[in-house]
Every structure is written in C-alpha cells, then in structure tokens.
Amino acid sequence: MVPHLVSRWPVWLFRCRAAYTPGAPVQQKTWAWMSSAAPWGIVGTSPLVCRHSSSTSSRAPEVMLTHKRYPVRRLPFSVVSEEDLAAFERMVPGRVVTDPEELEASNVDWLRTVRGCSKVLLRPRTSEEVSRILRYCHERNLAVNPQGGNTGMVGGSVPVFDEIILSTALMNQVISFHDVSGILVCQAGCVLEELSRHVEQRDFIMPLDLGAKGSCHIGGNLATNAGGLRFLRYGSLHGTVLGMEVVLANGTILSGLTSLRKDNTGYDLKQLFIGSEGTLGVITAVSILCPPKPKAVNVAFLGCPGFAEVLQTFSSCKGMLGEILSAYEFMDAECMQLVGHHLQLASPVQESPFYVLIETSGSRAEHDAEKLSDFLEQVLGSGLVTDGTLATDQRKIKALWALRERITEALSLDGYVYKYDVSLPVERLYDLVTELRARLSPRAKHVVGYGHLGDGNLHLNVTAEAFSASLLGDLEPYVYEWTAGQQGSVSAEHGVGFKKKDILGYSKPPEALQLMQQLKALLDPKGILNPYKTLPSQA
Amino acid sequence: MVPHLVSRWPVWLFRCRAAYTPGAPVQQKTWAWMSSAAPWGIVGTSPLVCRHSSSTSSRAPEVMLTHKRYPVRRLPFSVVSEEDLAAFERMVPGRVVTDPEELEASNVDWLRTVRGCSKVLLRPRTSEEVSRILRYCHERNLAVNPQGGNTGMVGGSVPVFDEIILSTALMNQVISFHDVSGILVCQAGCVLEELSRHVEQRDFIMPLDLGAKGSCHIGGNLATNAGGLRFLRYGSLHGTVLGMEVVLANGTILSGLTSLRKDNTGYDLKQLFIGSEGTLGVITAVSILCPPKPKAVNVAFLGCPGFAEVLQTFSSCKGMLGEILSAYEFMDAECMQLVGHHLQLASPVQESPFYVLIETSGSRAEHDAEKLSDFLEQVLGSGLVTDGTLATDQRKIKALWALRERITEALSLDGYVYKYDVSLPVERLYDLVTELRARLSPRAKHVVGYGHLGDGNLHLNVTAEAFSASLLGDLEPYVYEWTAGQQGSVSAEHGVGFKKKDILGYSKPPEALQLMQQLKALLDPKGILNPYKTLPSQA
C-alpha cells in the first residue's frame, strides 16, 4: 500500500466538539464551522511515496534473499538462457528488461521483507503477447511471476527465486466505458487511481479503493481479491467484476470480457481467478461495474472512549445512516500516536482510546447532512462519542482519510513490523490486540489494531526495534490459533502469497486444500505460474 | 416461478394522474390520495399456486417424457435395484419414496415441459446423510438429480431418465442468525419465503427475492445463481453468499460455512458451485449476508409512451433516486393485456405502450418520499411518464408487484409458451421483441417483453395455441444469433439446465466450454451428478 501525499493540513474543518456532560440535553452540544486554524499538525513528504524511486536503493540494509531467510527450495524449473532472452526479444521487442538495477525494484516487495533474484522482466502490451510468452514458458518449463503494481502485503508479487517477472505495467489501456451502465472494460495494468479519475470524470466511481491506489494495478486487485475501503458499501469483487480475460498457463486465452450484469451460461469461470494470486492464470483484461458517483460525500472523524462504544456507534450508524454509509473504519490510540510521531500528523479530535472514521455517500446532500447530523447528535448525546469533526469537500475528506490510510506507512517507519490481517466476529475483534499487548509487553514497541470494522476486518500490527525469532515465536501460531478459535480468517484481505501459504489450515479444512491443489494441477499442470505461493508447500 | 396469491385488489392507492399538457408547468400535475375504489379489477385464485397439489394431476394432457421429445440417450449408469433401495432405506429410514403417484410431481417440471421417469426419491435431513448417499451412488455408478423446490425454468431440476431424485426438502433448518451482522446460516432446503419471514422478524431482509419464493429452496437459488427482483440493489449471490457446505460427487463433505465478509485464504471454492446447477456438488448449507430491512419501501407503477421513455425514465431515476432505488422492472402492453385477460387484473394506470415498476427502499421515509416525489414530478412534467400510481404499505406494494410477478402465470394460461431469458445492452433490449413480432405475425398469439430492465435482462415470451416445430424454427437460432450479435447472454438468470445446454456456444467461447468440461471431470469424474444438464452434450 503506497499512500498518497497530503502536503499540509488545510484550515477548513466543519468541526464538532462535544464538551459532553453526562445527563445534559443533546441540544447543548455545539457544532460549528471552524474559521480559524484547525488544531492539526503539518506533514511533510513521505519517504515511501514511491518505492520505485532511486531513494529506495539508498535505504539500508539490503533485503535478505527470500530463499536464504525462509526454508524454501527451488523447484526443478529450467533456467533462463540466452536463447530464451532472444526468443522473448522477438515476442516483445525492446521490452525485455535484464538490467539488474532496473530489476531490483521488481525483485523486492515494497515492505522490503522478501527478495527474489529474477534475471529478466517482460513487459507485454497485449493478451496475445502474454499468450505467446506463457506458451513458450510452458513448453520450456520456465517459472513465471505475474506482477502488477507490486503493492501486496504477503510477498505474492515478487519472485522467490529466478522466476521470470511478467509485468502488466504496459497493459494500461482503457478499452471502453459505458456512460449509462457504468461498465468499465480495461487492460489489467491500469493503475487503480487512474481508472478512478477516468470514471469520475464521467460521474462514476470505482467500486474499490485502497491506500495503494496510486500504484496498484486493477489486474492485481482482482488477482488478490482486494477488499479495501469501499467494500462495506459496494461489496466484493466477486460481485462487481462482470467479465475477465485470462491467459492460462499453456498460453490459452480465455476470453470472457462480457459487459452484462447477468449471465448464467454455465460455470462462472472468472470467479476462479479472483483471489487466485496469479497461480491459475494471468488476468489480462477486466470488465467491472462502477457505481454512480455520489453527489454528496461526508467524512466524520470521531473519538470513542472504549471499544464497546466503537461497536455501539457502528450499530447506531448502520441504523441511522442506512444506505448512505460507505465506510466504517477504526484505529486505536497507539495508531494515532504513530502517525503523529512518524508523519507529524496530529489528531483532529481530543485524545481518545479509539477513533472512528465514518464516510457517507449519497445522492442528495441535504438528506445526507440531516441523517448524519441526527446520528452525530445521538452518539454525542449518549456518550458513545466524546469528540468529532466533519469534512464535506473532497480535499478535506482526503486529508481525514490519510490519517487512516497512512497508518501502514507510519508503522513501517517504527521498526520491524509483524503484520496480521484477520477477520473476526466484531464483538471479539479488539480482544486479540488487548491480549497480545499483555502477552508481549515490554518486548514489542507497539501493538496496534485498526481496520475495516464494518467488515469485521482487523489489521493487527506489532513493531519492534528489529526482527526477533523469539518475538515471532510468541506471535505465531498464537495469533492464528486465537483467530481459528473464533472461526475467523487468518487472511481477511491481504491474501496468501508467499508468507501465509502454510497457515491456510487454520481457516480451511483439508478437503478444501486438496481441491485447491487439484484445481492448480488442472489449470497449471507444470506449476509454472507464481510458484511457491498461495498453496501449502507440503502437499 | 410460482406466484404468490393476491386474493383481491384493495382500495388504497396513493394515486397520481398526470393529465399532462405539453408546456404546462410541473406544478399543475395533480397527486392525490385515492379514497374511493381504485380502478382495478378483482382477481380470483390462481390455478398454479401449488403445482404439487392434487389438482396438477387432473390437468391434461400428460407431459411427454423428455427422452421421447428430445434427442437424448441414456448414459450407461447403473439401474436402481432392490438392494439399492434397501441400502437407501438404511441410510434415510422412512424417507425413501417409491410411490409413483408421489414421484410424479418431482419427475415433471412446473412448466410441464419435461418429464423424467425416476423410480426413487430420497429425503435426507443432514449433510452426513447426503454424503452417505452420494458415496454409495458414486461407488454403484448411480446417477443423481439434486432437487430443491423444482421451480426452475430450463428443466434442470427434474430427472431426464431414471436418475435418483435427491430432495433437499427436509433439510430445512435455520442454523443461526446473527442480529448485528445480519448473517444467516441455514440448510439448503429452507424455502426462500420462510427465510424472508425469519430474517424480517429480526429487521433484515433476504438479499434476493423471486416470484417463486413460496416454493424455491435457498440451495436451489444458489445452485442456479438466481437473480430476481432485488438484484439491482443487492447484487449477485457471488457477492452475498459468504459460505457454503457442499457434498461432492464421491461423498466428500466440503465444509465452508464461514460467516465472514472477508476471507482471502486461497481459492474461493464456493464460487464454483454457485450457478453450477448441481452438476459439481450438492449444496447442503449456506451462509448468506442479509441487508438491513429498509424502514421505508415505496413502489411506483408508471405508464410510459414508448421504450425510449422507459430508458430515459431509468436514467432519471438512477440519478434522482440514487442509493434508494431497489428495482426497476418493465412490461409491455401485451403483458398487461395477458394478466388482465387470464388473471382478471386491470391496469392501475391508463393504458400505455409500456409500464414501469420502480421500487425504493431506504432508511428514512420522509427523505425517500421527497426524492420519489421530485422524481415523479420530473418524469411526469417532461412527458417521460403519462400516468402513475404509488404504494407505500406492504400489502399494497405486494399487489402492485403481483402485476409484474404474475406475468409468467398469465403466459402459461395463454397456450404453449416459448420462453427466452436474455441479457442485452439496455438500448437494444426491446428491439428483439419488435423484430420478432414482425417476423412471427400472425402465427404467434403473443410476443411479449418484460423483465429486469435495471439489470439489462429481458424475458421474451412467445405464445401459440400449441407447440409448432415451424414456429420454433423461426425462433431458434434467430433469437440466439440476434443476442450473440449484441454480445448478449442467451441465458441471463434462468440458467442452462437441460433445455439450454446446447446453445452455450452463443455466449461462451470454446476454451470456456472446454474448461467447464475439465472442471466437471475433476469434480465428478463418473458424471453422476445431474447428468444431461449444464454442459454441452457433444463434448
């Protein structure tokens, strides 16, 4: 996730401060337009804005090679030869990258935790080129690592050994957009933020939004079944993706770029590839349904005295905001301290144990404002919320969102980060953070919890000065066992990739893992597509 | 689709009549509460209310056996023996049905167009019983026809020959419902309408609704990827189904009844079974996300002077109703004549070439009313709509919905029905009806078009006094070629079943059909699950 820049905090907030007195009537709460400087900090530029820039190479220390850090053995794939390079040069002339400097950014994940040693990166422009490359690799038994924006969290987008990197970066054309239906058809390498701009100019929005929007590719979003910030409102990609073009391991092009909301002509094959992380085929183009652009968007940023209040505020807002609710995110006080310390962002509200970001998106501003105002009055009046601030224009909304979206960045500046992304029943969501904090103290620098509460999705992060096997031993399998004990998912939205492939058993029964292996064997019998990923290594 | 009963038209409508004069200001339109008798007809009971009742057997003529009407040959499955029946009796004691009278209703589809000759129907209560049955059938090479409510439109739910009917009727238990998240977990044989009642008592609704709700099973809904009346708002089952338990052909139970909105732990296997029509596994239980029950529901029934106005009204209503729009259905004048003639329902609005049903569902009645009122004023004022009526309470809303939902029933009373269910670009949606009307006249009694316009889904129906091969020859492949020419789908929501399996090539490329066959071979190598369905017969 590569956060976007917010160069400074502007002076603008429609600000509410409760000055709450228990028992006082709701009317005494004051909501006022702020006309003077907001009590926020100022941020500078982020060192992580573009990890592909030369600045990344100056960062020490160098990332350890994956196969040196993890117990993984190279499978008996062929090694890329000079003849292979010449063949690729004929397939994608001038788009065969072998310069080690250029390859570096694609061999290392953006979190700088895994590193492959690929010697070649290919940049096809069309599905036919992808087809030719895969047919060749399939015949030659060459392993291939499909790569989009390389913004994944689980080491799924970089090679483990010397797999050929197949980049979608030049497959970045919008094929069509239908102004009435909102159906976008585009190549897989389109950057999410650019697609957003494209459809927003036509009064639609993309059905998904991520912190990584400035770098991630739509094909990668589908391959990893990205969730993100609009999931609560617009649901899963399994629902919004209408069609797909995929190139299979042997080079077969599976065309299915239909632009129909309903199509029950047999098995819905595209679903297989959503979330398969490039292990079953390479997604080359996408047809996706874009919702109409909301005429009014509001973001409220609130302080809550406890997690129970975070949950009750969620219930209230589902009831009172109903169909206009588009996001319900939470972060704890330690998250706010981290964005304050590392990114010089100050809280826009009084210091609180928890913070909640609520977004509404609706078709009529005055109706939305009335719903939101009634809701805020109620949660302030009942003490569920102790302080809050509200933004209505896009620039300001982005700034509030940055507080939540830049947590990942702040964490990465705090030291070594142990990252977990779990789904849990909302009632128990924060218990895991509390229990871990007690379990690890004082060896961890920070144990923080934040995430998409509306989707039951917790991002649990632990920072320490450096990697420690003993700390890891206290975290794993504890976190996974705890999650499995709640019938949760050990990977909510980040996927499996290289790092999580051996913990699937905590969330999936053996029969399911076996069927996964069978599907892999059916679609990629030589196992050349994104090897060492997604499927448990033992089977 | 088995329509529900509406015993009489009540006196109630909040009625608007435009008396539109071009150029007159919008304010001159009159909207008034009707306090006297509404200008509607009275309906009696429907002969199709329950096709499983004894009345069905008295209807002549008997349905021709499928294998006598269609060119299909029995595959070399074993024949059920006395030993098999004894074995089944041990597995599901007292729940092995062999009485021909009782079997009749399950051997014939509700449209009375296809008929199998199964000699045995099994009624398991648990997944373990289903597992034992399938393991046995797999070993014995006995073919199995999974059956839910038997409400399908394409002959997918009844045997073609003597397949064992595996009914989900007794697997009808709700397992759990979570009052905060709205996640329902239940067995596959629960009737949709009963589930609706269950969750509505808890302030949620089912994410899908069908005319067949009184009979169809949720497992069958998933197996056929049912679309229906709420699709526009709540989307596809691929998005709303969270978990599933499936028994594979060899008896393996694939457990995946998770109740998580996000779970990216490997391939999303449940997606394979949604829409696979019982050919890859038998769905035995379901976890599904229910949306909150809207606090306000309104239905407007409008008359439009032409199809262009139907489309423009749709654009207007998407813009002005936004997030509260929950259905946009249309029907043509011939549909209204048919429901009038066969079901004695009179139009609630002035006779028009087209009628539109718009439903809104929202969280705040006064906001919804204001949006709807502004929208109606605009479409009446601009001449897009010439007459309209509005309902706000549930009983009255149901009555308006019945006009649209009972078209199928009226058609079946009109003679032999040729049924098509296609997805098309909305701009061209009605052209197919117009062209067919010209092409077939006067040999067809009626050529009608109606459907889920908001989803680009046209139900095209042609009635004639009796089946005629020559009329069929004029319809097919014309309808399919026309649809394929528009990059449409030859089966939007009704699925493939027995009747559409050989037309998939109009909407799917050969590579996709081949992958379907490979998936079938992987999951059901002996082909015992719902044979002769879903997959093209030649391959």
PDB file of C-alpha atoms in Angstrom, chain A residues 15 21 93 96 140 146 157 179 209 217 283 288 298 319 348 372 382 392 442 446 461 471-472 482 488 496 498 516 520:
ATOM      1  CA  ARG A  15     -15.714  20.815  13.469  1.00  0.00           C
ATOM      2  CA  THR A  21     -21.677  16.435  30.266  1.00  0.00           C
ATOM      3  CA  PRO A  93      10.813  -6.262 -28.845  1.00  0.00           C
ATOM      4  CA  VAL A  96      12.836  -7.329 -22.167  1.00  0.00           C
ATOM      5  CA  ARG A 140      10.374 -24.621 -21.789  1.00  0.00           C
ATOM      6  CA  PRO A 146       2.993 -12.187 -12.787  1.00  0.00           C
ATOM      7  CA  SER A 157       4.042 -10.273  -6.240  1.00  0.00           C
ATOM      8  CA  ASP A 179     -21.835   6.108 -19.675  1.00  0.00           C
ATOM      9  CA  ASP A 209     -10.454   1.956  -3.197  1.00  0.00           C
ATOM     10  CA  HIS A 217      -2.995  -2.411 -10.959  1.00  0.00           C
ATOM     11  CA  ILE A 283      -5.536 -11.759 -15.826  1.00  0.00           C
ATOM     12  CA  ILE A 288     -16.132  -4.119 -13.940  1.00  0.00           C
ATOM     13  CA  ASN A 298     -19.126  13.346   4.082  1.00  0.00           C
ATOM     14  CA  GLY A 319     -29.469   2.090  11.695  1.00  0.00           C
ATOM     15  CA  PRO A 348      -8.136  16.412  14.642  1.00  0.00           C
ATOM     16  CA  LEU A 372     -25.550  12.461   9.654  1.00  0.00           C
ATOM     17  CA  SER A 382     -25.350   9.257  24.572  1.00  0.00           C
ATOM     18  CA  THR A 392     -17.572  17.643   3.321  1.00  0.00           C
ATOM     19  CA  PRO A 442       7.503  -4.894  27.041  1.00  0.00           C
ATOM     20  CA  HIS A 446       3.839  -1.118  19.735  1.00  0.00           C
ATOM     21  CA  ASN A 461       0.471  -4.905  13.738  1.00  0.00           C
ATOM     22  CA  LEU A 471       9.040 -12.432  19.475  1.00  0.00           C
ATOM     23  CA  LEU A 472       7.818 -14.181  16.334  1.00  0.00           C
ATOM     24  CA  TRP A 482      -6.709 -17.407  18.536  1.00  0.00           C
ATOM     25  CA  GLY A 488     -12.113 -16.226  11.929  1.00  0.00           C
ATOM     26  CA  VAL A 496      -1.807 -15.758   0.976  1.00  0.00           C
ATOM     27  CA  PHE A 498       4.422 -16.496  -0.143  1.00  0.00           C
ATOM     28  CA  MET A 516      -7.211 -26.171  -4.335  1.00  0.00           C
ATOM     29  CA  LYS A 520      -3.937 -25.887  -9.582  1.00  0.00           C
TER      30      LYS A 520
END
